[in-house]
Coordinates of C-alpha atoms in Angstrom, one line a residue:
I1 CA 7.0 6.4 3.2
G2 CA 9.4 4.7 5.5
L3 CA 8.7 1.1 4.4
S4 CA 11.0 -1.8 3.7
T5 CA 11.4 -2.8 0.1
Y6 CA 9.4 -6.0 1.0
D7 CA 6.4 -4.0 2.3
A8 CA 6.5 -1.5 -0.6
T9 CA 6.4 -4.4 -3.0
Y10 CA 3.1 -5.5 -1.4
L11 CA 1.7 -2.0 -1.8
L12 CA 2.7 -1.8 -5.4
L13 CA 1.4 -5.3 -6.2
A14 CA -2.0 -4.7 -4.6
R15 CA -2.4 -1.3 -6.3
T16 CA -1.4 -2.6 -9.7
M17 CA -3.7 -5.6 -9.4
G18 CA -6.6 -3.4 -8.1
V19 CA -7.1 -5.6 -5.0
P20 CA -7.4 -4.6 -1.4
L21 CA -4.4 -4.9 0.9
V22 CA -5.1 -7.0 4.0
T23 CA -2.6 -6.7 6.8
F24 CA -2.2 -6.6 10.6
D25 CA 0.8 -4.3 10.2
E26 CA -0.3 -0.8 11.3
Q27 CA 2.6 1.0 9.4
L28 CA 1.8 -0.9 6.2
A29 CA -2.0 -0.2 6.6
A30 CA -1.3 3.5 7.2
A31 CA 0.9 3.7 4.0
W32 CA -1.9 1.9 2.1
R33 CA -4.4 4.5 3.3
R34 CA -2.1 7.4 2.2
L35 CA -1.4 5.8 -1.1
S36 CA -5.1 5.1 -1.7
S37 CA -6.0 8.7 -1.1
F38 CA -4.1 9.7 -4.3
R39 CA -6.1 9.8 -7.5
T40 CA -4.7 9.8 -10.9
S41 CA -6.5 11.0 -14.1

């Protein structure tokens, strides 16, 4: 994804907790959109 460990931790935390990610960081927001487009069964 091309993110720092710090940013990837925010993505993981938000996804695990089921809460939205709020950021002004465009790269982090784009990664969140890509991650959010994946669905698991």
